[in-house]
PDB file of C-alpha atoms in Angstrom:
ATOM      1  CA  UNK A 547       0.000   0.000   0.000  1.00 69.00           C
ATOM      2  CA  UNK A 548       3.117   2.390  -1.088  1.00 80.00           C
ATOM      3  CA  UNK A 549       1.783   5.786  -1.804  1.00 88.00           C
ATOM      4  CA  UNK A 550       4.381   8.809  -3.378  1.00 91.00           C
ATOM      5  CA  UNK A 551       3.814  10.814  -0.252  1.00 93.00           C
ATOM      6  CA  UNK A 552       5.259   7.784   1.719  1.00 93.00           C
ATOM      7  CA  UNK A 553       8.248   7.407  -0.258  1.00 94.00           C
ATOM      8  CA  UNK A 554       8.920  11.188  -0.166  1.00 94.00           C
ATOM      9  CA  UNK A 555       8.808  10.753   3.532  1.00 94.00           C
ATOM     10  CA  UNK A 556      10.750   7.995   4.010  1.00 93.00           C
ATOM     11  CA  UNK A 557      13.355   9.342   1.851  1.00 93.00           C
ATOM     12  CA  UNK A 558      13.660  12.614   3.278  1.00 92.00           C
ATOM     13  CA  UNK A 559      14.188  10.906   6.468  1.00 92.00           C
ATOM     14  CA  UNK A 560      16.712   8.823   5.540  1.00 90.00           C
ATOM     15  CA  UNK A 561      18.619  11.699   4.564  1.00 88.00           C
ATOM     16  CA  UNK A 562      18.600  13.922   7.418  1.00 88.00           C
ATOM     17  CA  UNK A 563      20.972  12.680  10.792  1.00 85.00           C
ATOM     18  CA  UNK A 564      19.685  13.958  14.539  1.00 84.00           C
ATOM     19  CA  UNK A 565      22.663  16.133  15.054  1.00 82.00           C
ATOM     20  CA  UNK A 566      21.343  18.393  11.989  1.00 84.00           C
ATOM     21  CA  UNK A 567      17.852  18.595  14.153  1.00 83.00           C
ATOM     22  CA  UNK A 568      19.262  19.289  17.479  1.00 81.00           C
ATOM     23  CA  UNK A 569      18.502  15.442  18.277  1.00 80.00           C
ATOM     24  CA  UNK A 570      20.874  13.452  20.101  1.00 76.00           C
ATOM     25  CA  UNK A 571      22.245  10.496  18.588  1.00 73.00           C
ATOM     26  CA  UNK A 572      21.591   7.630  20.661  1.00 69.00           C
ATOM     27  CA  UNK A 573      21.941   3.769  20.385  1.00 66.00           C
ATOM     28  CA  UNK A 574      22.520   1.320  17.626  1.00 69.00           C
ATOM     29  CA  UNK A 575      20.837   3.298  14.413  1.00 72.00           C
ATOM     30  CA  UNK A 576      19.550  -0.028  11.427  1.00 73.00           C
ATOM     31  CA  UNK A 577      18.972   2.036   8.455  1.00 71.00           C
ATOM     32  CA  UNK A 578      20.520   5.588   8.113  1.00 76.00           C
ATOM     33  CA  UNK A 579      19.139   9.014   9.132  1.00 87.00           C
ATOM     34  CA  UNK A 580      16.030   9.912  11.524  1.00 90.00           C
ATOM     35  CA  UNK A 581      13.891   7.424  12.957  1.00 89.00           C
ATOM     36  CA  UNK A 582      10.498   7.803  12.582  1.00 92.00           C
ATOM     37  CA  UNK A 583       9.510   8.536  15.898  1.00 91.00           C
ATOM     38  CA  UNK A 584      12.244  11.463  15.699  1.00 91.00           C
ATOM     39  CA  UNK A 585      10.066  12.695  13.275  1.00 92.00           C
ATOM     40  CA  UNK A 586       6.775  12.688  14.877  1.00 92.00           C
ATOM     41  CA  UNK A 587       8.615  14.585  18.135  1.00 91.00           C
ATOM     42  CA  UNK A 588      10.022  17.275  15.182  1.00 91.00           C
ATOM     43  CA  UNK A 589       6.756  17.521  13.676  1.00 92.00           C
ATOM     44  CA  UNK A 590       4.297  16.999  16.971  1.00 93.00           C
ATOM     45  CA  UNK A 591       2.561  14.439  15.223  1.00 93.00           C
ATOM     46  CA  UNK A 592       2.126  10.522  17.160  1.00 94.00           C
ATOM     47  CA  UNK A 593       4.229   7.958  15.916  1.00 93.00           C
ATOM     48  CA  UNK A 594       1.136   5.876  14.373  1.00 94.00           C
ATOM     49  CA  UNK A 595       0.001   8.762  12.491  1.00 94.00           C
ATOM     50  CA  UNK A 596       3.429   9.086  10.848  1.00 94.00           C
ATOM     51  CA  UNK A 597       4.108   5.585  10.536  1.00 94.00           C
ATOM     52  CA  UNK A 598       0.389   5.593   8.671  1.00 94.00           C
ATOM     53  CA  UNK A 599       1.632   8.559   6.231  1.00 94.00           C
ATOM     54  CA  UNK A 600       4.907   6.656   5.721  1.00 92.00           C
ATOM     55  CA  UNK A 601       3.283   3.716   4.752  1.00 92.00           C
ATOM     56  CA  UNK A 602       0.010   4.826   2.627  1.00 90.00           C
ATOM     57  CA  UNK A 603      -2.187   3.784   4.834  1.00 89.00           C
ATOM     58  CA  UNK A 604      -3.271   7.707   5.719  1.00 87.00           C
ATOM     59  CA  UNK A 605      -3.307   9.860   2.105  1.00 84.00           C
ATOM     60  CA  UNK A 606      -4.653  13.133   3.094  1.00 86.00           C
ATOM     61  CA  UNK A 607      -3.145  14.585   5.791  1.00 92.00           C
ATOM     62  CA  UNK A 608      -3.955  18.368   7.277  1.00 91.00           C
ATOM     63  CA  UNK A 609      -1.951  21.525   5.986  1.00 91.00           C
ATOM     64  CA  UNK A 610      -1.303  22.240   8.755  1.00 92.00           C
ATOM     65  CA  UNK A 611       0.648  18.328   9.377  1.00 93.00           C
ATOM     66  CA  UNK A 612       2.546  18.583   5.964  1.00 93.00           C
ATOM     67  CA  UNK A 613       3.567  22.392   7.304  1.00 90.00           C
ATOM     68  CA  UNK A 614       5.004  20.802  10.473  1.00 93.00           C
ATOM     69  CA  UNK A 615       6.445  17.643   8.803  1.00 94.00           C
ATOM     70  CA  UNK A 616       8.672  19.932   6.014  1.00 93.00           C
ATOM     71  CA  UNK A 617       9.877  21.947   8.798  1.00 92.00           C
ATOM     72  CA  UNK A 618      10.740  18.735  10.752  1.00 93.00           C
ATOM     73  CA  UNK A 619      12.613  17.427   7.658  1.00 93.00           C
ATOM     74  CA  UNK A 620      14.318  20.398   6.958  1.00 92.00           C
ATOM     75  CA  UNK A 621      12.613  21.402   3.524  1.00 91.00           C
ATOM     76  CA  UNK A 622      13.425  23.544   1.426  1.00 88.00           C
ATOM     77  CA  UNK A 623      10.810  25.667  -0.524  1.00 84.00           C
ATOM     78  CA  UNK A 624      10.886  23.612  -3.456  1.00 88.00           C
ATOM     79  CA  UNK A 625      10.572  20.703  -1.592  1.00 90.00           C
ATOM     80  CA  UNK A 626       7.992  21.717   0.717  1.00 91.00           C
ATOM     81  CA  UNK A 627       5.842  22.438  -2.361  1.00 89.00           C
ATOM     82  CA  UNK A 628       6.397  19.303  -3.479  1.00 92.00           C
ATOM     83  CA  UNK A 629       5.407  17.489  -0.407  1.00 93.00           C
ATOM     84  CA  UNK A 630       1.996  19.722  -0.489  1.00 93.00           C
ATOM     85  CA  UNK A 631       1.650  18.837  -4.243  1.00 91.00           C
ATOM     86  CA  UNK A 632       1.665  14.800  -3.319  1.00 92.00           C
ATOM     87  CA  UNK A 633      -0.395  15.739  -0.264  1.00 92.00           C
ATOM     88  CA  UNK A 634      -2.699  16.995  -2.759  1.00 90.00           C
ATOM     89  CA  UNK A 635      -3.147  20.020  -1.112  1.00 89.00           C
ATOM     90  CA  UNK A 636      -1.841  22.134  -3.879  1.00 75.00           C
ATOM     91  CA  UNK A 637      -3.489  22.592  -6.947  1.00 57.00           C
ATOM     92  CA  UNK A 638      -1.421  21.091  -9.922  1.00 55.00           C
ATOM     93  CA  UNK A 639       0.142  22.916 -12.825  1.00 52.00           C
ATOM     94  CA  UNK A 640      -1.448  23.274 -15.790  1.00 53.00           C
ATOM     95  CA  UNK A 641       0.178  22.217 -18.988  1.00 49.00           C
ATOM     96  CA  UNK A 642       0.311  24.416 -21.065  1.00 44.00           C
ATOM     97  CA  UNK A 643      -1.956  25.136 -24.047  1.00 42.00           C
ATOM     98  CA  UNK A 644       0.437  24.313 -26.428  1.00 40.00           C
ATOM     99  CA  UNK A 645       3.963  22.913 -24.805  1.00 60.00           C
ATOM    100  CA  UNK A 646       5.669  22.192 -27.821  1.00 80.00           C
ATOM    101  CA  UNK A 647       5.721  25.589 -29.573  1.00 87.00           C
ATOM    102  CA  UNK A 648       7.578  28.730 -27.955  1.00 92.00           C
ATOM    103  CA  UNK A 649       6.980  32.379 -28.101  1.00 91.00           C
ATOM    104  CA  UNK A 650       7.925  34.119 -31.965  1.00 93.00           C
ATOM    105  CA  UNK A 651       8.932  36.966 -29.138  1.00 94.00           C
ATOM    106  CA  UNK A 652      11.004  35.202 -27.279  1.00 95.00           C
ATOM    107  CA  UNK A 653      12.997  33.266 -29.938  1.00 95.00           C
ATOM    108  CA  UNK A 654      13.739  36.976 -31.519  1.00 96.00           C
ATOM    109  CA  UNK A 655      14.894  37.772 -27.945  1.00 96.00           C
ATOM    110  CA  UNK A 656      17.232  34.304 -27.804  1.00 96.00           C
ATOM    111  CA  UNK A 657      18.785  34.879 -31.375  1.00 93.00           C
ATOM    112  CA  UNK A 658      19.720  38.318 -30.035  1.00 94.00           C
ATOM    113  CA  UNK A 659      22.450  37.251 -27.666  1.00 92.00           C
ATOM    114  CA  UNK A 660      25.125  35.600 -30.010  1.00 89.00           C
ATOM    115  CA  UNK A 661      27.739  35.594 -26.648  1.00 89.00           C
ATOM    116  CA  UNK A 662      25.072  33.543 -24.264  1.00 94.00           C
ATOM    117  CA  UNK A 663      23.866  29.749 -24.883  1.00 96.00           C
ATOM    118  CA  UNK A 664      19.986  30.221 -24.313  1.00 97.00           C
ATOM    119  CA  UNK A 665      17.521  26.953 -24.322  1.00 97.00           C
ATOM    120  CA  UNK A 666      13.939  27.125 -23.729  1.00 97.00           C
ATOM    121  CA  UNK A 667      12.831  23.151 -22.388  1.00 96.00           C
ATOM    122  CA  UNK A 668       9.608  21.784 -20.823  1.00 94.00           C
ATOM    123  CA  UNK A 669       8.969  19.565 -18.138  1.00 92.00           C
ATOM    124  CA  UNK A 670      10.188  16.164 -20.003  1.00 94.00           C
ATOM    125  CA  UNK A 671      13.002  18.267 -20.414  1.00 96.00           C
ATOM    126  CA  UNK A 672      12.392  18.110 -24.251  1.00 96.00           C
ATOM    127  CA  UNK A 673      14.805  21.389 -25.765  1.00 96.00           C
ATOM    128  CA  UNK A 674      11.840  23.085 -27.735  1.00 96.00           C
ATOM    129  CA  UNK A 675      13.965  26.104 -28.875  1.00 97.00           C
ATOM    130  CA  UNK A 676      18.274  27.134 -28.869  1.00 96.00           C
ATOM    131  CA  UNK A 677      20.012  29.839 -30.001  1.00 95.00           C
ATOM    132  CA  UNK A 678      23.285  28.943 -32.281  1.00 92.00           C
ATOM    133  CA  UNK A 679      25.702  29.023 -29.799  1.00 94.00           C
ATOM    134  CA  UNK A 680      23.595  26.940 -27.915  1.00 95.00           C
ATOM    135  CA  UNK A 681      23.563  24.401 -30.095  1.00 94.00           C
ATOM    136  CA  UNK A 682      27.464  24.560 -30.871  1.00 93.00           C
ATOM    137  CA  UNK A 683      28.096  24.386 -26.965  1.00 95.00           C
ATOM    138  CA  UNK A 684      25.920  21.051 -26.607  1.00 95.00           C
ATOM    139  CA  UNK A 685      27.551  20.150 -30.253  1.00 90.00           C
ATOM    140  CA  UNK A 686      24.585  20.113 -32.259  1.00 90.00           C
ATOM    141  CA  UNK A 687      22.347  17.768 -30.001  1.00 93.00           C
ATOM    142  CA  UNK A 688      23.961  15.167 -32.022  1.00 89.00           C
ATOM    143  CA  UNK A 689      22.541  12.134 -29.387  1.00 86.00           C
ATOM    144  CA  UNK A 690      18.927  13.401 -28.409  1.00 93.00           C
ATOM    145  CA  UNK A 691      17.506  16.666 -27.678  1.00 96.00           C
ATOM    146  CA  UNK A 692      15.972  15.814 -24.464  1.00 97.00           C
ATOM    147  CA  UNK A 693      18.308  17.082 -21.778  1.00 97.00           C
ATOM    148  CA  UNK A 694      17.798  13.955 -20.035  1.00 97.00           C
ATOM    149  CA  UNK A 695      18.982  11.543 -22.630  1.00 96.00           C
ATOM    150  CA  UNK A 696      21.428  14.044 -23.282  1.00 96.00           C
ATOM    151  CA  UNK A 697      23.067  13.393 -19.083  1.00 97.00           C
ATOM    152  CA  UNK A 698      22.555   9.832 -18.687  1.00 97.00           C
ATOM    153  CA  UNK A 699      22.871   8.061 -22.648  1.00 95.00           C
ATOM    154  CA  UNK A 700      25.462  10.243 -24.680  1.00 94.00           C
ATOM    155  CA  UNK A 701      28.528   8.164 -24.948  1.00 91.00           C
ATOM    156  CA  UNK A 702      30.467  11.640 -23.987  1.00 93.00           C
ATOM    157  CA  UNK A 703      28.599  13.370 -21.424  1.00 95.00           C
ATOM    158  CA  UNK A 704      30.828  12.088 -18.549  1.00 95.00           C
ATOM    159  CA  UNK A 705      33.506  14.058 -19.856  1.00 95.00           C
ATOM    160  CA  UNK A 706      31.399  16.879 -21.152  1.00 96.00           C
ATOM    161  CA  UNK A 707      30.236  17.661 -18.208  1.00 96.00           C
ATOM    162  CA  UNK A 708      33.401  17.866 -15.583  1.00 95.00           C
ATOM    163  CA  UNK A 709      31.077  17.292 -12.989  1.00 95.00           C
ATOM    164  CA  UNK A 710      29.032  14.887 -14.253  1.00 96.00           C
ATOM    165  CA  UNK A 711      27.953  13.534 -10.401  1.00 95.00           C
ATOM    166  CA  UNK A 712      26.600  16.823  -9.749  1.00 94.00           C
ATOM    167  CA  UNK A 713      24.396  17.705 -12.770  1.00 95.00           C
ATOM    168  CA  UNK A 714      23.238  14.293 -12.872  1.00 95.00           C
ATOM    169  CA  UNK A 715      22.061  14.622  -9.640  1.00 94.00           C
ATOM    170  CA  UNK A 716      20.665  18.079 -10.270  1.00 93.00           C
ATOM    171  CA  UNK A 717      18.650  16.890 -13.083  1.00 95.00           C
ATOM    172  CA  UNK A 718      16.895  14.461 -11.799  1.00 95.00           C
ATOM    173  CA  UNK A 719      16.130  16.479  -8.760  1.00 94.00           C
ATOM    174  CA  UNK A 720      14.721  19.266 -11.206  1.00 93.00           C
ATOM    175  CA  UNK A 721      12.572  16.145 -13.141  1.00 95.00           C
ATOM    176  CA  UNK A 722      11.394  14.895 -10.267  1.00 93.00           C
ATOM    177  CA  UNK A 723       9.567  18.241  -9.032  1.00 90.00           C
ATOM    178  CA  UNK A 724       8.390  18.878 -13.073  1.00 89.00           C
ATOM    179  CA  UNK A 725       6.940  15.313 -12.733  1.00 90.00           C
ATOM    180  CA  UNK A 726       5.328  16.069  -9.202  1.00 86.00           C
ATOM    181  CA  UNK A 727       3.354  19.389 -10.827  1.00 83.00           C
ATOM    182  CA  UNK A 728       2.289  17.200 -14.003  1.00 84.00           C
ATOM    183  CA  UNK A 729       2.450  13.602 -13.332  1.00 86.00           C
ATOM    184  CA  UNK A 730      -0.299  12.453 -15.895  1.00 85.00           C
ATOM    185  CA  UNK A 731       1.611  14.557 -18.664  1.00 88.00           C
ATOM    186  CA  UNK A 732       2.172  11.523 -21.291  1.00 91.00           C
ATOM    187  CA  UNK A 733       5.463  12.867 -22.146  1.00 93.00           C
ATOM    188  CA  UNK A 734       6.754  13.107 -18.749  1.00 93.00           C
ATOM    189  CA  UNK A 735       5.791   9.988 -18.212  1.00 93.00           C
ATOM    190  CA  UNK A 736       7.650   8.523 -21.400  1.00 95.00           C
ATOM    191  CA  UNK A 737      10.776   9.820 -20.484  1.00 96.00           C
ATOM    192  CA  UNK A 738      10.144   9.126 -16.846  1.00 96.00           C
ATOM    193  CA  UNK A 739       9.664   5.307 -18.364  1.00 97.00           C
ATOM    194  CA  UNK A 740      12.742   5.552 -20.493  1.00 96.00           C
ATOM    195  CA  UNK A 741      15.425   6.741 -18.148  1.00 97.00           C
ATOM    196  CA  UNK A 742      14.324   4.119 -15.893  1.00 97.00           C
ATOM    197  CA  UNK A 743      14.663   1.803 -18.862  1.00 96.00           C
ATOM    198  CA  UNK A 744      17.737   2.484 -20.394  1.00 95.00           C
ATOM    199  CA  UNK A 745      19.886   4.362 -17.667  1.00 96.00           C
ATOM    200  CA  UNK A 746      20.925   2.289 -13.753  1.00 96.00           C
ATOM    201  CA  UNK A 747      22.438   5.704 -13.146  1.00 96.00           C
ATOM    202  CA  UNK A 748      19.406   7.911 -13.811  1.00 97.00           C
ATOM    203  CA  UNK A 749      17.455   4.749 -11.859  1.00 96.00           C
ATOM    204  CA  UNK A 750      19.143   4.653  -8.419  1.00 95.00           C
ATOM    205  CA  UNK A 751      19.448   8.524  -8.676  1.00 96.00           C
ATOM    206  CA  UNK A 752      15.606   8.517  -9.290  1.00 96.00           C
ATOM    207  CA  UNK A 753      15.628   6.259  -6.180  1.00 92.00           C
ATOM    208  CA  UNK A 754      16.739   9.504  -3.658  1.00 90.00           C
ATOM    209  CA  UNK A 755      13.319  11.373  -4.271  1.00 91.00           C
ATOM    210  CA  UNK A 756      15.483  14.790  -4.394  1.00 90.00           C
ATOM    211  CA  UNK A 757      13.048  17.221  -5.670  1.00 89.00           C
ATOM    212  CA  UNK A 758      14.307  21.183  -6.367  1.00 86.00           C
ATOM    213  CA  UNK A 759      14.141  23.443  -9.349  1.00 83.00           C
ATOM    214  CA  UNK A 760      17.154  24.888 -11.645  1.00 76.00           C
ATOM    215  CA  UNK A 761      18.708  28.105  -9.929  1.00 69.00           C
ATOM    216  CA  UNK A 762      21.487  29.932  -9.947  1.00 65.00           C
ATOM    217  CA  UNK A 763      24.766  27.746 -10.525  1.00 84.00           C
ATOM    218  CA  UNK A 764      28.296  27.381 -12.231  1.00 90.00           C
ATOM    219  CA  UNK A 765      28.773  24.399 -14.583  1.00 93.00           C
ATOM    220  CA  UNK A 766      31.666  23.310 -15.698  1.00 95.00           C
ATOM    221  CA  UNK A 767      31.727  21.891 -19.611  1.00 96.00           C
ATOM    222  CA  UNK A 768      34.877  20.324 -21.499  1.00 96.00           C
ATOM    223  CA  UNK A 769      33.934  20.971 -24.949  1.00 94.00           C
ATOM    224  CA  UNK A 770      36.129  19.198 -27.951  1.00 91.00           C
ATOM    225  CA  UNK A 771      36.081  22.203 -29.965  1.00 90.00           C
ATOM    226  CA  UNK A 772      36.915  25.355 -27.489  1.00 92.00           C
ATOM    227  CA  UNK A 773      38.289  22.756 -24.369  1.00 93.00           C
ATOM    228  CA  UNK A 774      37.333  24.296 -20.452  1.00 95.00           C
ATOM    229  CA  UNK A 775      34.381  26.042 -19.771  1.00 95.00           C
ATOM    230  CA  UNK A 776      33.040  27.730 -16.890  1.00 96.00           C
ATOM    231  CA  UNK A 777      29.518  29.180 -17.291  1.00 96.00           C
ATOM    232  CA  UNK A 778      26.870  30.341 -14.769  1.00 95.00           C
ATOM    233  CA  UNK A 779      23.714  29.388 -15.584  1.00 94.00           C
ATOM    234  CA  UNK A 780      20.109  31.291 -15.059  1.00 93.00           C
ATOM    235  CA  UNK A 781      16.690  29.868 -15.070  1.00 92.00           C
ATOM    236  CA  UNK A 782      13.633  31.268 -16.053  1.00 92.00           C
ATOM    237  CA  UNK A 783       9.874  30.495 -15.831  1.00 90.00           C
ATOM    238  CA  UNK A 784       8.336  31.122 -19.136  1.00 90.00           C
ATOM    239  CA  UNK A 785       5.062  33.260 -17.755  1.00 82.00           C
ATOM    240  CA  UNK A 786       3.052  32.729 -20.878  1.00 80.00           C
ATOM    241  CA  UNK A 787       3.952  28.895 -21.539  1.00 84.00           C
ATOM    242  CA  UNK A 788       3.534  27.108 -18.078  1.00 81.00           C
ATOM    243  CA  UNK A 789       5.619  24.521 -18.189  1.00 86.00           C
ATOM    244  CA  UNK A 790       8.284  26.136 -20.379  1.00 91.00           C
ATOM    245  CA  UNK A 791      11.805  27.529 -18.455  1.00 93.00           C
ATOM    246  CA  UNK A 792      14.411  29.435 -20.322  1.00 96.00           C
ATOM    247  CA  UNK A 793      17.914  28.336 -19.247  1.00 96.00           C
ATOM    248  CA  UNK A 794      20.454  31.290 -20.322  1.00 96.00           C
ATOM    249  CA  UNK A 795      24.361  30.863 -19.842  1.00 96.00           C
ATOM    250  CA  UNK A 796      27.140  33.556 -19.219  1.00 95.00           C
ATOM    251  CA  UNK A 797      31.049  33.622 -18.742  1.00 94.00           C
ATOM    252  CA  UNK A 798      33.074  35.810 -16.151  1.00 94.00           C
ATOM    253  CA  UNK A 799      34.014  38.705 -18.573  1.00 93.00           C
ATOM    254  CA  UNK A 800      37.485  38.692 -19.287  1.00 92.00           C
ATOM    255  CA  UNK A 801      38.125  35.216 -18.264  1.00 93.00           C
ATOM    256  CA  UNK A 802      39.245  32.590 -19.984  1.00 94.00           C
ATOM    257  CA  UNK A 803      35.881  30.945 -20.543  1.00 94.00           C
ATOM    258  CA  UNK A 804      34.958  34.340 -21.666  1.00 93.00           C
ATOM    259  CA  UNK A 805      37.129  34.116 -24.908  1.00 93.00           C
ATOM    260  CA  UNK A 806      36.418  30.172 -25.033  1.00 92.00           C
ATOM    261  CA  UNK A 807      32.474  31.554 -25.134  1.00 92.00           C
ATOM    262  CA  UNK A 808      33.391  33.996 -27.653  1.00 90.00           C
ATOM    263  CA  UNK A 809      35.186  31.320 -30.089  1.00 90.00           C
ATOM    264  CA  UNK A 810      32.636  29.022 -29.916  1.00 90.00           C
ATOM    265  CA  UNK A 811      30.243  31.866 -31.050  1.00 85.00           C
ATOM    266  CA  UNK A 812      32.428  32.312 -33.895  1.00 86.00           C
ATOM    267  CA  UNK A 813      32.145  29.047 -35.212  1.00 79.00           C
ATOM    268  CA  UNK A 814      28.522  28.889 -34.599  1.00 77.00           C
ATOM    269  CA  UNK A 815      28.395  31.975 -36.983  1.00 75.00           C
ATOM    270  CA  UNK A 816      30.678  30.516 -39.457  1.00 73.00           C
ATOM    271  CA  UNK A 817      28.741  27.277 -39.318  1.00 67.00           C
ATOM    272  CA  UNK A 818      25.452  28.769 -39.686  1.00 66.00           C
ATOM    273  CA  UNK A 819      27.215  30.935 -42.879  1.00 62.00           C
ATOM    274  CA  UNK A 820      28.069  27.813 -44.602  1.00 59.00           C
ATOM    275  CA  UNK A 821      24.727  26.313 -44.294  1.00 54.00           C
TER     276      UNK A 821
END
C-alpha cells in the first residue's frame, strides 16, 4: 500500500541525521538518518500517524501536518511544495496550451544574444527552442535533444560535463519536481519510463526522491572544440507557456571561458554561414 507521499517521507528521512535537528544520537541506528519517531517529536505528530503517512495507509493529511512535517525534515521551498503537491493540497500545474511551440517573441529575444547559450525546455526536459551558440556548446544535439537523454545516454557526457555527479544529480532532482506538478503529462511519463529503462544511473538517482528546481549555478563543460568552460547558468519560468523555463548561460568577462564563449560563437556563426 506504497503511496508517493510515503516514499517522499521515508526518503527525506533517511537523509537527514539527529545532530542536523538538534537530536541526540543515541543507540545502535539499522537504516541511516532519523527514525520515525524522531520525526513525529520534530513535527508533533504521534508515531502511528506518521508511521500511517509513511506507509500509505493515511493519504490526506492536514496543511497544517505537511507544514510541520517539512519543517521537521528540513525542507526547502521547493521541496515543501512538493510534499503539499503529493499531499494533494496544492493545486497542480497546468500544462500548457500548447507545450511544444515557444513564443515568436522570445525566440527573436534568444537569437539576439550571439555571446550567451539560451535553451527554452519543458517539463520532459524536451529542448523546444536554442540559439546557435547553444547548439554549438551542446555540439549540435547530435545524441537526443531531451536534456535527459542528453546526461545519462550520450557516450560523452561524462567528460562533457566535468562534474558529471553533480548535474546528474541536479537533473533528476529538477525532473522529479516537473513530474510532481504534471504527473499524468504523457510525455513526462515517457521519459520518466525511459530513463528508468535504459539508464541504472538515472534509476538509483531517481531512487533519492530529491526534488528542487534549476537556480542559480556554475557548470563546468569540457567541450572538444573550445576545451574548459566555466559558465553560470540562469533559469527562467516562461510566464506565458507554463511549463516552459528558459535556461540562459554567461562567462566571467574577461576570463578565460569568456574568450572560449566567444570562439565558440564564432564558429557557430561561421557554421550557420556555410549552411
Amino acid at each position: 500500500m506504497r503511496s508517493d507521499l510515503g516514499d517522499y517521507l521515508r526518503a527525506r528521512r533517511a537523509r537527514l541525521g539527529p545532530g542536523e535537528v538538534n537530536l541526540p544520537s543515541t543507540g545502535h541506528r539499522r537504516v541511516p538518518g532519523l527514525r520515525r519517531e524522531e520525526v513525529a517529536l520534530l513535527a508533533g505528530l504521534s508515531v502511528d500517524y506518521y508511521v500511517r503517512l509513511e506507509q500509505g495507509r493515511e493519504r490526506s493529511p492536514s496543511a497544517q501536518v505537511v507544514d510541520a512535517l517539512a519543517a521537521a525534515l528540513r525542507l526547502d521551498e521547493d521541496g515543501r511544495q512538493h510534499l503539499f503537491r503529493l499531499a494533494g493540497l496544492s493545486p497542480r500545474a497546468r500544462p500548457a496550451v500548447v507545450r511544444d511551440r515557444v513564443d515568436p517573441s522570445l525566440l527573436e529575444l534568444m537569437d539576439a544574444w550571439p555571446d550567451n547559450p539560451a535553451i527554452v525546455y519543458n517539463r520532459a526536459y524536451d529542448v523546444l527552442a536554442s540559439n546557435a551558440i547553444a547548439d554549438a556548446l551542446f555540439q549540435d544535439w547530435t545524441q537526443s535533444r531531451n536534456l535527459m537523454h542528453v546526461v545519462f545516454t550520450d557516450p560523452v557526457a561524462r567528460t562533457f560535463y566535468r562534474d558529471w555527479n553533480d548535474v546528474a544529480r541536479n537533473t533528476v532532482a529538477g525532473f522529479r519536481l516537473c513530474h510532481g506538478e504534471a504527473p499524468d503529462d504523457p510525455r513526462v511519463r515517457q521519459v520518466l519510463a525511459e530513463m528508468l529503462d535504459q539508464s541504472p544511473e538515472f534509476a538509483e538517482l531517481w531512487t533519492a526522491h530529491d526534488a528542487r528546481g534549476k537556480a542559480l549555478e556554475r557548470k563546468r563543460f569540457d567541450h572538444r572544440a573550445v576545451g574548459p568552460l566555466t559558465l553560470t547558468m540562469q533559469t527562467f519560468d516562461v510566464r506565458s507557456s507554463p511549463g516552459q523555463e528558459l535556461v540562459v548561460y554567461h562567462a566571467e568577462p574577461a576570463s578565460e571561458s569568456s574568450r572560449a564563449l566567444a570562439l565558440l560563437g564564432s564558429l557557430a556563426a561561421t557554421s550557420r554561414q556555410r549552411t
